Coordinates of C-alpha atoms in Angstrom, one line a residue:
X1 CA 0.0 0.0 0.0
X2 CA 2.8 2.4 0.9
X3 CA 4.7 1.6 -2.3
X4 CA 1.5 2.4 -4.3
X5 CA 1.1 5.7 -2.6
X6 CA 4.8 6.4 -3.2
X7 CA 4.4 5.7 -6.9
X8 CA 1.4 8.0 -7.1
X9 CA 3.4 10.8 -5.5
X10 CA 6.4 10.2 -7.8
X11 CA 4.0 10.2 -10.8
X12 CA 2.6 13.6 -9.7
X13 CA 6.0 15.3 -9.6
X14 CA 6.5 15.6 -13.4
X15 CA 2.9 16.6 -13.8
X16 CA 3.3 19.4 -11.2
X17 CA 6.5 20.5 -12.8
X18 CA 4.8 20.8 -16.2
X19 CA 2.0 22.8 -14.7
X20 CA 4.5 25.0 -12.9
X21 CA 6.4 25.7 -16.1
X22 CA 3.1 26.5 -17.9
X23 CA 2.1 28.8 -15.1
X24 CA 5.4 30.7 -15.3
X25 CA 5.1 31.0 -19.1
X26 CA 1.5 32.4 -18.7
X27 CA 2.5 34.8 -15.9
X28 CA 5.7 36.0 -17.5
X29 CA 4.1 38.8 -19.6
X30 CA 2.2 40.1 -16.5
X31 CA 5.4 40.0 -14.4
X32 CA 7.3 41.7 -17.2
X33 CA 4.7 44.5 -17.4
X34 CA 4.6 45.1 -13.6
X35 CA 8.4 45.2 -13.3
X36 CA 8.7 47.4 -16.5
X37 CA 6.4 49.9 -15.0
X38 CA 9.2 50.8 -12.5
X39 CA 11.9 51.0 -15.2
X40 CA 13.2 54.2 -16.9
X41 CA 12.2 54.4 -20.5
X42 CA 15.6 53.8 -21.9
X43 CA 15.9 50.6 -19.9
X44 CA 12.6 49.2 -21.1
X45 CA 13.6 49.3 -24.8
X46 CA 17.3 48.4 -24.4
X47 CA 18.6 45.1 -25.9
X48 CA 19.3 42.6 -24.5
X49 CA 16.3 43.1 -22.2
X50 CA 16.4 42.7 -18.4
X51 CA 13.6 41.4 -16.2
X52 CA 14.4 43.4 -13.1
X53 CA 14.9 47.2 -13.2
X54 CA 18.4 48.4 -12.3
X55 CA 16.8 51.1 -10.2
X56 CA 13.1 51.4 -9.2
X57 CA 11.4 54.6 -10.2
X58 CA 7.8 55.9 -9.8
X59 CA 8.2 58.5 -12.7
X60 CA 6.1 56.3 -15.0
X61 CA 3.2 56.4 -12.7
X62 CA 3.5 60.2 -12.2
X63 CA 3.7 60.6 -16.0
X64 CA 0.7 58.4 -16.5
X65 CA -1.5 60.5 -14.2
X66 CA -0.2 63.7 -15.8
X67 CA -0.7 62.7 -19.4
X68 CA -4.2 61.3 -19.1
X69 CA -7.1 62.0 -16.8
X70 CA -6.7 58.5 -15.3
X71 CA -9.1 59.0 -12.3
X72 CA -12.0 60.0 -14.6
X73 CA -11.2 57.0 -16.9
X74 CA -11.1 54.7 -13.8
X75 CA -14.5 56.0 -12.7
X76 CA -16.0 55.4 -16.1
X77 CA -14.5 51.9 -16.2
X78 CA -16.1 51.0 -12.9
X79 CA -19.5 52.5 -13.9
X80 CA -19.4 50.7 -17.3
X81 CA -18.1 47.3 -16.0
X82 CA -20.3 47.0 -12.9
X83 CA -23.2 49.0 -14.3
X84 CA -23.6 46.4 -17.2
X85 CA -22.9 43.4 -15.0
X86 CA -25.4 43.9 -12.2
X87 CA -28.5 44.1 -14.4
X88 CA -27.0 41.4 -16.5
X89 CA -27.3 39.1 -13.5
X90 CA -31.1 39.6 -13.4
X91 CA -31.8 39.5 -17.1
X92 CA -29.6 36.5 -18.0
X93 CA -30.5 34.4 -15.0
X94 CA -34.2 34.9 -15.6
X95 CA -33.8 34.0 -19.3
X96 CA -31.7 31.0 -18.4
X97 CA -34.2 29.9 -15.7
X98 CA -37.1 30.1 -18.2
X99 CA -35.3 28.0 -20.7
X100 CA -34.2 25.4 -18.1
X101 CA -37.4 25.0 -16.0
X102 CA -40.4 25.9 -18.1
X103 CA -42.0 24.3 -21.1
X104 CA -43.4 26.6 -23.7
X105 CA -44.1 26.5 -27.4
X106 CA -41.0 27.1 -29.6
X107 CA -38.6 26.9 -26.6
X108 CA -36.0 24.9 -28.4
X109 CA -36.1 26.9 -31.6
X110 CA -35.8 30.2 -29.7
X111 CA -32.8 28.8 -27.7
X112 CA -31.1 27.6 -30.9
X113 CA -31.6 31.1 -32.4
X114 CA -30.0 32.5 -29.2
X115 CA -27.0 30.2 -29.6
X116 CA -26.7 31.0 -33.3
X117 CA -26.1 34.7 -32.4
X118 CA -22.9 33.6 -30.6
X119 CA -21.4 32.8 -34.0
X120 CA -21.9 36.4 -35.2
X121 CA -18.7 38.5 -34.6
X122 CA -19.1 41.8 -32.9
X123 CA -17.6 43.6 -36.0
X124 CA -20.7 42.5 -38.0
X125 CA -23.2 44.1 -35.6
X126 CA -20.9 47.0 -34.6
X127 CA -22.3 49.6 -37.0
X128 CA -26.0 48.6 -36.6
X129 CA -25.6 48.8 -32.8
X130 CA -24.1 52.2 -33.1
X131 CA -26.9 53.5 -35.4
X132 CA -29.5 52.1 -33.0
X133 CA -27.9 53.6 -29.9
X134 CA -27.5 56.9 -31.7
X135 CA -31.2 56.9 -32.8
X136 CA -32.3 56.2 -29.3
X137 CA -30.4 59.3 -28.0
X138 CA -28.0 57.2 -25.9
X139 CA -24.8 58.3 -27.7
X140 CA -22.1 59.7 -25.5
X141 CA -23.6 58.7 -22.2
X142 CA -23.6 55.8 -19.7
X143 CA -26.8 54.3 -21.0
X144 CA -25.3 53.8 -24.5
X145 CA -22.3 52.1 -22.9
X146 CA -24.3 49.8 -20.5
X147 CA -27.6 48.8 -22.0
X148 CA -26.3 47.0 -25.1
X149 CA -24.0 44.9 -22.9
X150 CA -26.6 43.6 -20.4
X151 CA -27.9 40.6 -22.3
X152 CA -25.7 38.0 -24.0
X153 CA -26.4 34.6 -25.5
X154 CA -23.4 33.1 -23.8
X155 CA -24.6 34.1 -20.3
X156 CA -28.1 32.8 -21.0
X157 CA -26.6 29.5 -22.2
X158 CA -24.4 29.3 -19.0
X159 CA -27.3 30.1 -16.7
X160 CA -29.5 27.5 -18.4
X161 CA -26.8 24.9 -17.9
X162 CA -26.5 25.8 -14.2
X163 CA -30.3 25.7 -13.6
X164 CA -30.7 22.5 -15.5
X165 CA -28.5 20.7 -13.0
X166 CA -30.9 21.4 -10.1
X167 CA -33.5 18.7 -9.1
X168 CA -37.1 19.3 -9.9
X169 CA -38.1 18.3 -6.4
X170 CA -36.8 21.6 -5.0
X171 CA -39.5 23.5 -7.0
X172 CA -42.2 21.1 -6.1
X173 CA -41.4 21.4 -2.4
X174 CA -41.3 25.2 -2.6
X175 CA -44.7 25.3 -4.3
X176 CA -46.2 23.1 -1.6
X177 CA -44.8 25.5 1.0
X178 CA -46.7 28.4 -0.8
X179 CA -43.8 30.1 -2.6
X180 CA -44.7 31.8 -5.9
X181 CA -42.7 31.4 -9.1
X182 CA -40.5 34.5 -8.5
X183 CA -39.9 33.4 -4.9
X184 CA -38.7 29.9 -6.1
X185 CA -36.4 31.6 -8.6
X186 CA -34.9 34.2 -6.2
X187 CA -35.0 32.4 -2.8
X188 CA -34.4 28.8 -3.8
X189 CA -32.7 28.5 -7.1
X190 CA -30.4 31.5 -7.2
X191 CA -28.5 30.7 -4.0
X192 CA -27.8 27.2 -5.4
X193 CA -26.0 28.4 -8.5
X194 CA -23.7 30.8 -6.7
X195 CA -20.6 29.5 -8.5
X196 CA -22.2 30.2 -11.9
X197 CA -23.2 33.7 -10.7
X198 CA -19.7 34.5 -9.5
X199 CA -18.3 33.2 -12.8
X200 CA -20.7 35.5 -14.7
X201 CA -19.7 38.5 -12.6
X202 CA -16.0 37.9 -13.0
X203 CA -16.1 37.3 -16.7
X204 CA -18.5 40.0 -17.5
X205 CA -16.7 42.7 -15.4
X206 CA -13.4 41.6 -16.8
X207 CA -14.6 41.7 -20.4
X208 CA -16.2 45.1 -20.0
X209 CA -13.2 46.5 -18.1
X210 CA -10.8 45.5 -20.9
X211 CA -13.2 46.5 -23.7
X212 CA -11.6 49.0 -26.0
X213 CA -13.8 49.1 -29.1
X214 CA -17.3 49.7 -27.9
X215 CA -16.5 52.7 -25.6
X216 CA -14.4 54.1 -28.4
X217 CA -17.3 53.9 -30.8
X218 CA -20.1 55.0 -28.6
X219 CA -18.4 58.1 -27.0
X220 CA -16.8 61.2 -28.4
X221 CA -16.3 63.1 -25.2
X222 CA -13.0 62.3 -23.5
X223 CA -14.8 62.6 -20.1
X224 CA -16.8 59.5 -21.1
X225 CA -13.9 57.3 -22.1
X226 CA -12.8 54.3 -20.1
X227 CA -9.3 53.4 -18.9
X228 CA -8.7 51.1 -21.9
X229 CA -9.3 54.1 -24.2
X230 CA -7.0 56.2 -22.0
X231 CA -4.1 53.8 -22.2
X232 CA -4.4 53.6 -26.0
X233 CA -3.4 57.3 -26.0
X234 CA 0.1 56.3 -25.1
X235 CA 0.5 54.6 -28.5
X236 CA 1.1 57.2 -31.2
X237 CA 1.8 57.1 -34.9
X238 CA 5.5 57.4 -34.4
X239 CA 6.3 56.8 -30.8
X240 CA 5.0 54.6 -27.9
X241 CA 5.3 55.8 -24.3
X242 CA 6.1 52.4 -22.9
X243 CA 6.8 53.4 -19.3
X244 CA 3.5 55.3 -18.9
X245 CA 1.6 52.6 -20.7
X246 CA 3.0 49.9 -18.4
X247 CA 2.2 52.0 -15.4
X248 CA -1.4 52.5 -16.5
X249 CA -1.7 48.8 -17.3
X250 CA -0.5 48.0 -13.8
X251 CA -3.1 50.3 -12.3
X252 CA -5.8 48.8 -14.5
X253 CA -4.8 45.3 -13.4
X254 CA -5.3 45.9 -9.6
X255 CA -9.2 45.9 -9.5
X256 CA -9.5 42.8 -11.6
X257 CA -6.9 41.0 -9.5
X258 CA -8.8 41.8 -6.3
X259 CA -12.1 40.7 -7.9
X260 CA -10.6 37.4 -9.0
X261 CA -8.8 36.8 -5.6
X262 CA -12.2 37.1 -3.7
X263 CA -14.1 35.1 -6.3
X264 CA -11.6 32.4 -7.4
X265 CA -13.1 29.6 -5.3
X266 CA -16.6 30.0 -6.9
X267 CA -15.1 30.9 -10.3
X268 CA -13.2 27.6 -10.7
X269 CA -16.2 25.6 -9.5
X270 CA -18.6 27.5 -11.8
X271 CA -16.3 27.0 -14.8
X272 CA -16.1 23.3 -14.0
X273 CA -19.9 22.7 -13.5
X274 CA -21.9 25.3 -15.5
X275 CA -21.4 23.5 -18.8
X276 CA -22.1 20.0 -17.7
X277 CA -25.9 20.0 -18.3
X278 CA -27.4 20.5 -21.7

């Protein structure tokens, strides 16, 4: 028995080493970016490159805050990211719940149409979306940024998968106890799919936080731009301000890192289970 356990442990060592090497490879660009944000500009572009700065400096962060209105951009990024995600929880979970727990005419056809929209690239609907937002008077304001990002076929698919994995007996018992349909959805079902909800929050917030194209299209006032748009200003036609760009990227990374640290337990579980049920 001991020899078998020893063999298992020895077998795990090369697997762990492989995963460790892959983790280092994946984290290297982030580590490079963070360390480069403390380097002088001439050291960032020198060859051969160095990982650690010869002397740490905060000049890049000071330059970043002076060159762009970073605090306004940060505020807009928070409003855009969380403003689109919070109503997205309600809309997409209700749609997923309906597809998973109710029977109605044309349900499968409607769901297939929803899934088919996932194959349409954003670039195809970009101009029609802009024209619609402009016609509704939502150009250059938070409504134009947030409302088109609330519902998404992928989130509906993920919520449907999460709700489909719950036993029907829960609903029947809740109905016997006198709960109405909304009470069953909100008080019984929603707490049971917490990992899927956290996954939706993290992926949605992260996607909106890093979104460059939609805020660029739907806003013309610099006071409405997000941090991703602000960082793009460091890339010019002839020059790139690497130090300031790295410093801004490091600042942009912090909120998403905090969000993932607090939600990683549920995020991993949600990623593993939300797609198991069809």
